[in-house]
PDB file of C-alpha atoms in Angstrom:
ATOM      1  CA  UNK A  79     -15.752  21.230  54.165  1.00  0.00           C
ATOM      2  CA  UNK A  80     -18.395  23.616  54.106  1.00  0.00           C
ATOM      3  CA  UNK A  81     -20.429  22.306  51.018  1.00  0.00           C
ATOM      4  CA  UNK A  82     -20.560  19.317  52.802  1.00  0.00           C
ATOM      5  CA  UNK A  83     -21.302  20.928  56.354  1.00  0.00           C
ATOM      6  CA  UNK A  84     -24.118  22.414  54.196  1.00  0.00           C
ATOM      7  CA  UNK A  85     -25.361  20.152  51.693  1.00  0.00           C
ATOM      8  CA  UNK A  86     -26.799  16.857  51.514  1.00  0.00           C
ATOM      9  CA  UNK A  87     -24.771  15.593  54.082  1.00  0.00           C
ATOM     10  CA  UNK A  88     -25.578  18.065  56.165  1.00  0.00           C
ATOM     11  CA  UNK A  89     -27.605  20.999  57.015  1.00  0.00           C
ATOM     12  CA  UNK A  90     -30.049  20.662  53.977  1.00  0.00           C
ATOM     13  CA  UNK A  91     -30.386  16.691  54.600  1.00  0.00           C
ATOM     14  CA  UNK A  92     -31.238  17.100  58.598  1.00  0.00           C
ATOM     15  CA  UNK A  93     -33.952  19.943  57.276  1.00  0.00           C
ATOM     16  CA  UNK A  94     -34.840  16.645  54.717  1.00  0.00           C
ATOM     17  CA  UNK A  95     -34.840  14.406  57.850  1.00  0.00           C
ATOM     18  CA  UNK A  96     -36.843  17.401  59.641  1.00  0.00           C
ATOM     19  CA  UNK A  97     -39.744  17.346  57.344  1.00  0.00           C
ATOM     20  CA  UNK A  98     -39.921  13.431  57.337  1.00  0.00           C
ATOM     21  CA  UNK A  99     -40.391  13.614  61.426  1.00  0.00           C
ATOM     22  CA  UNK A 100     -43.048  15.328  61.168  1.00  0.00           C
ATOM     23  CA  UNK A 101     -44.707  12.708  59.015  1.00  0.00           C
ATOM     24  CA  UNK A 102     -43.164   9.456  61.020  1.00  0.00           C
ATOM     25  CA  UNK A 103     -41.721   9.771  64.227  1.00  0.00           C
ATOM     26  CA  UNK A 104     -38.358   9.174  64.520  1.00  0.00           C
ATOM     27  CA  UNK A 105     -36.548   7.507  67.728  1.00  0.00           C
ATOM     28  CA  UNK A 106     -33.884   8.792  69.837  1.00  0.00           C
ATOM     29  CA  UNK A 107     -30.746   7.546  67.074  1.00  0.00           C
ATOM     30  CA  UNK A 108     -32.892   9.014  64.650  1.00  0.00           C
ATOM     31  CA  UNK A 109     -33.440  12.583  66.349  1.00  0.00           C
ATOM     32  CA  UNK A 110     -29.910  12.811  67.440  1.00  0.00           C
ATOM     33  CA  UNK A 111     -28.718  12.224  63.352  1.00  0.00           C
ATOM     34  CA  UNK A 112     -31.450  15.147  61.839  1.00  0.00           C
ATOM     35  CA  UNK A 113     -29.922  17.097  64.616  1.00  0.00           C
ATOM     36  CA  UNK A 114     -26.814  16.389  63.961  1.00  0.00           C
ATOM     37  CA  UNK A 115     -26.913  16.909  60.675  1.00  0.00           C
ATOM     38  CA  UNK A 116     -28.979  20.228  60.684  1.00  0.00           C
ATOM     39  CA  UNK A 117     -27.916  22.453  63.175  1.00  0.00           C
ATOM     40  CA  UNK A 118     -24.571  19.985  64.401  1.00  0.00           C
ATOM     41  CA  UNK A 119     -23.090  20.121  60.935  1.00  0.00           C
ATOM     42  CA  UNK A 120     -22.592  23.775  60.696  1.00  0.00           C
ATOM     43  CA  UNK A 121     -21.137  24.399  64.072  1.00  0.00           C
ATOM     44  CA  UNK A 122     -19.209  22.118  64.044  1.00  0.00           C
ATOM     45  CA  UNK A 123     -17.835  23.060  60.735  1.00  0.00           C
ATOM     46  CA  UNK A 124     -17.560  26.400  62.225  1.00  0.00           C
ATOM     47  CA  UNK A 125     -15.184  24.900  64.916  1.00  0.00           C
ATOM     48  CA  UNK A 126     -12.818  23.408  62.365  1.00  0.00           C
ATOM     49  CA  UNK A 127     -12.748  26.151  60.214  1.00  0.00           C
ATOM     50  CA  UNK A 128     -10.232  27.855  62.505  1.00  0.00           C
ATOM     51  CA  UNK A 129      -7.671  25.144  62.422  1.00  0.00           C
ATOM     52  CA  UNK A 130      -8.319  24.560  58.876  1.00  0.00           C
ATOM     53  CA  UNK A 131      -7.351  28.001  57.952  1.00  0.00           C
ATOM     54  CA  UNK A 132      -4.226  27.698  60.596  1.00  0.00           C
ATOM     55  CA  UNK A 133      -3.237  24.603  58.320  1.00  0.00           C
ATOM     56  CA  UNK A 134      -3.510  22.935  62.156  1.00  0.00           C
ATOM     57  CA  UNK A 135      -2.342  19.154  61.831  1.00  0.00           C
ATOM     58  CA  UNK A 136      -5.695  16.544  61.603  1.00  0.00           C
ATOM     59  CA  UNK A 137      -5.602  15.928  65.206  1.00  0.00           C
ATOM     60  CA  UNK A 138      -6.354  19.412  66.263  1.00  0.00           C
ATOM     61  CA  UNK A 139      -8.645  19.485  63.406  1.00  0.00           C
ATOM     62  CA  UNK A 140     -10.450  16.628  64.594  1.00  0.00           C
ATOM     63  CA  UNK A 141     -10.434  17.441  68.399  1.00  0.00           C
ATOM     64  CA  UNK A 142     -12.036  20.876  67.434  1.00  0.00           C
ATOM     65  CA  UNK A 143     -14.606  19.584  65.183  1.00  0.00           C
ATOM     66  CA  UNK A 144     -15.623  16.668  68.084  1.00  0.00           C
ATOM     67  CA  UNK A 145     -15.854  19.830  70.142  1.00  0.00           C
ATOM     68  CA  UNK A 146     -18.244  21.599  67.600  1.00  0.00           C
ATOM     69  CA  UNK A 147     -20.148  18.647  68.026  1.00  0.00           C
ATOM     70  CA  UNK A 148     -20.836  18.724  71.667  1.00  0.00           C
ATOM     71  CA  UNK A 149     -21.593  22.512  70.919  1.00  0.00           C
ATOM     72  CA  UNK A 150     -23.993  21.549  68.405  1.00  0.00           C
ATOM     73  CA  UNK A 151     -26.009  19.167  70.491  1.00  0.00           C
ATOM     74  CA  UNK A 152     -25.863  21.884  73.115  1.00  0.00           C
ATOM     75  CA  UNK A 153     -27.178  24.041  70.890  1.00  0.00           C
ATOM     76  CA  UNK A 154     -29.895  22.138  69.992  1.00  0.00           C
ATOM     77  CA  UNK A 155     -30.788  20.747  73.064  1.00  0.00           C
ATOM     78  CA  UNK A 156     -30.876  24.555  74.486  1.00  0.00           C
ATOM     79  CA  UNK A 157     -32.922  25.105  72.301  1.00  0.00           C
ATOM     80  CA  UNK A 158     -35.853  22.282  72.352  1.00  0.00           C
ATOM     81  CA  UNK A 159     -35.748  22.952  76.165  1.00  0.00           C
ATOM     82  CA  UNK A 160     -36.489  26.635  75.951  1.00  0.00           C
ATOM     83  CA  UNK A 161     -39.327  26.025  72.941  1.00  0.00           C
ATOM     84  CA  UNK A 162     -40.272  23.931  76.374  1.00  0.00           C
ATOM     85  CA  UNK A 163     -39.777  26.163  79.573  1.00  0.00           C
ATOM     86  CA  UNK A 164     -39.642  29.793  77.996  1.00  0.00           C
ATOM     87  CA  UNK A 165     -42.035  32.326  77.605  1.00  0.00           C
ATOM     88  CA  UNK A 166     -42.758  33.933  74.475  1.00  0.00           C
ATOM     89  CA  UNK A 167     -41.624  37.228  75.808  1.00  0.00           C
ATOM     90  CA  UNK A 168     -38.633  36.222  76.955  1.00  0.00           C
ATOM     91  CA  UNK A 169     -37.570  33.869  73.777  1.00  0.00           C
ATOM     92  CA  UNK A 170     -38.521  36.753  71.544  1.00  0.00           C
ATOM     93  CA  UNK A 171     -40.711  34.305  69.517  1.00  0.00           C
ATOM     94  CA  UNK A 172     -43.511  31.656  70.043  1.00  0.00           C
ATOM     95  CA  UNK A 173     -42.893  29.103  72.473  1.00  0.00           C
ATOM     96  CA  UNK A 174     -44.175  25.746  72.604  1.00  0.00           C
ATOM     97  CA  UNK A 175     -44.177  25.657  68.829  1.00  0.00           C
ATOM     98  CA  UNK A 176     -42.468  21.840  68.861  1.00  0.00           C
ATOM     99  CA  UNK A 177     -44.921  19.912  71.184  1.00  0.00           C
ATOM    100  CA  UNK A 178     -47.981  21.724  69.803  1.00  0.00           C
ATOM    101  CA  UNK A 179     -46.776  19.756  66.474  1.00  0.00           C
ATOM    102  CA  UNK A 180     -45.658  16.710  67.958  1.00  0.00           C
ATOM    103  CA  UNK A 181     -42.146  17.343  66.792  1.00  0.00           C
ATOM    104  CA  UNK A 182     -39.775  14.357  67.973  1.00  0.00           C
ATOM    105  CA  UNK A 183     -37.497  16.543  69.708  1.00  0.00           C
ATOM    106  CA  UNK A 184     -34.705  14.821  72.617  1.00  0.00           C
ATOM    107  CA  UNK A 185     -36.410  17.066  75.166  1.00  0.00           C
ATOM    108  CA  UNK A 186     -40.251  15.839  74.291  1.00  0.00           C
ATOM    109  CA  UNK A 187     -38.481  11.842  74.684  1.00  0.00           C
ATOM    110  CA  UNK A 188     -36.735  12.290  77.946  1.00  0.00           C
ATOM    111  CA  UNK A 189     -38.487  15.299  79.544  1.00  0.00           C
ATOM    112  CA  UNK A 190     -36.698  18.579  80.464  1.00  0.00           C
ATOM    113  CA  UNK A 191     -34.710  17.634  83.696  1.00  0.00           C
ATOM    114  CA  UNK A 192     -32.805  14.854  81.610  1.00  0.00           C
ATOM    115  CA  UNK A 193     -31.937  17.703  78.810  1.00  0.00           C
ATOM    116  CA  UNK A 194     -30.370  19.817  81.262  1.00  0.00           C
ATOM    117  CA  UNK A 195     -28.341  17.064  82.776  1.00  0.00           C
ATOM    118  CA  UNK A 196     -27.047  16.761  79.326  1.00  0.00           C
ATOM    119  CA  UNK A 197     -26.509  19.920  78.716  1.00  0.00           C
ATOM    120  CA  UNK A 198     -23.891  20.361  81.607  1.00  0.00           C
ATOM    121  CA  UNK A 199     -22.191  16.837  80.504  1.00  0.00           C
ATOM    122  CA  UNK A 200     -21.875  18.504  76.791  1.00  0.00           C
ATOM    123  CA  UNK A 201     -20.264  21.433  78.487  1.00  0.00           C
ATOM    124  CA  UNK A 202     -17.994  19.148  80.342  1.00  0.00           C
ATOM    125  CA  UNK A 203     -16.925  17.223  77.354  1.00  0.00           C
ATOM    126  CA  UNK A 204     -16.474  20.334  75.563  1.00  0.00           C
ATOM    127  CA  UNK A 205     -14.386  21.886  78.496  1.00  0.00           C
ATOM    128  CA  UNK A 206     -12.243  18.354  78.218  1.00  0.00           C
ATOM    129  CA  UNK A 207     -11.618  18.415  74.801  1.00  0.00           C
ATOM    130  CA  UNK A 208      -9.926  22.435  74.793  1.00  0.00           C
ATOM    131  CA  UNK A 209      -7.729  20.749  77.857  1.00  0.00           C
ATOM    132  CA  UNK A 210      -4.584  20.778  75.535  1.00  0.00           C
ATOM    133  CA  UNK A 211      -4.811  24.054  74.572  1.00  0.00           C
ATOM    134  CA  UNK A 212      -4.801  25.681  77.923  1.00  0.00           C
ATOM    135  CA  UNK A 213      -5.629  29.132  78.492  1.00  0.00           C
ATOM    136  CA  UNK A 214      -5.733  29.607  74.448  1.00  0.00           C
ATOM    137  CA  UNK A 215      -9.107  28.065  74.687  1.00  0.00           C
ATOM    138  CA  UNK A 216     -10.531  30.366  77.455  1.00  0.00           C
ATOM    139  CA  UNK A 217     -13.031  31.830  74.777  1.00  0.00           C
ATOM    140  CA  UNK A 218     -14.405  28.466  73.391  1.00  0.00           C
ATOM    141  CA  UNK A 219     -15.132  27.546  76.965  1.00  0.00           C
ATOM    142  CA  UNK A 220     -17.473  30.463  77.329  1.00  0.00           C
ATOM    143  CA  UNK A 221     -18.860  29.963  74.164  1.00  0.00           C
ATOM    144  CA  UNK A 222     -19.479  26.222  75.217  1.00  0.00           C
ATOM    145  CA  UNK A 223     -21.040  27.366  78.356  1.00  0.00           C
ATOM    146  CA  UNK A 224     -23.137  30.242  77.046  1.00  0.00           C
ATOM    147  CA  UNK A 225     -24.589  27.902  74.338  1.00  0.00           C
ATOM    148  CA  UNK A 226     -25.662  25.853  76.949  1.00  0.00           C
ATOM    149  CA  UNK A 227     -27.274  27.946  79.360  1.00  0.00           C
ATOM    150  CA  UNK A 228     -28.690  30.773  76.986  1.00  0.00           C
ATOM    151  CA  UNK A 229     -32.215  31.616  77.677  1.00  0.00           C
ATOM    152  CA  UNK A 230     -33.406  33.143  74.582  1.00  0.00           C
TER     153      UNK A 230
END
């Protein structure tokens, strides 16, 4: 599960899809897949790997990797939006690195108030898919919500 959270499938082939955006723009299905694949793959590997090590049956495996998903997008979407809104000081790096390039980014397509209205619906989603697990899940809500509204 990790080679392929990692390989071809994954990480290395949204970097592959990366590169290519630079050279021809891709649309919104587009972005959301090189994203997906990139950064999503790994969290949301990350998220299964729990249950995987538990021996959890599929469905929990499955429900926690969907979470890892939302995460991922968070993640992601976080991110674009601070390359965005942040200053250098406070990110800790340069700023405004993806529109100087013309990167296809979700945040350059739909502008920064839709990101964060997706951003709390990913946290929501994420919130609704720990529901069966109850206070057991108390830590991946934080992490859900801290992905979302990091600033750095």
């Amino acid at each position: 599960a990790l080679a392929r959270a990692a390989g071809a499938g994954g990480m290395v082939g949204g970097q592959m899809l990366d590169l290519e955006a630079e050279r021809i723009r891709p649309e919104e299905a587009g972005i959301i897949r090189l994203q997906a694949m990139k950064t999503g793959a790994l969290i949301r590997f990350a998220c299964e790997a729990g249950a995987i090590v538990a021996g959890a049956p599929a469905a929990d495996r499955e429900r926690l990797a969907e979470f890892g998903s939302a995460i991922g997008l968070a993640f992601q979407l976080a991110d674009d939006l601070l390359d965005l809104t942040a200053d250098a000081r406070q990110m800790g790096k340069a700023t405004g690195k993806d529109a100087a390039a013309g990167k296809a980014t979700l945040v350059a397509l739909h502008g920064a108030n839709w990101a964060r209205d997706q951003l709390q619906g990913l946290v929501d989603q994420a919130h609704a898919l720990l529901c069966p697990y109850g206070e057991d899940a108390v830590l991946l809500k934080q992490a859900a919500e801290f992905v979302a509204a990091r600033n750095s």
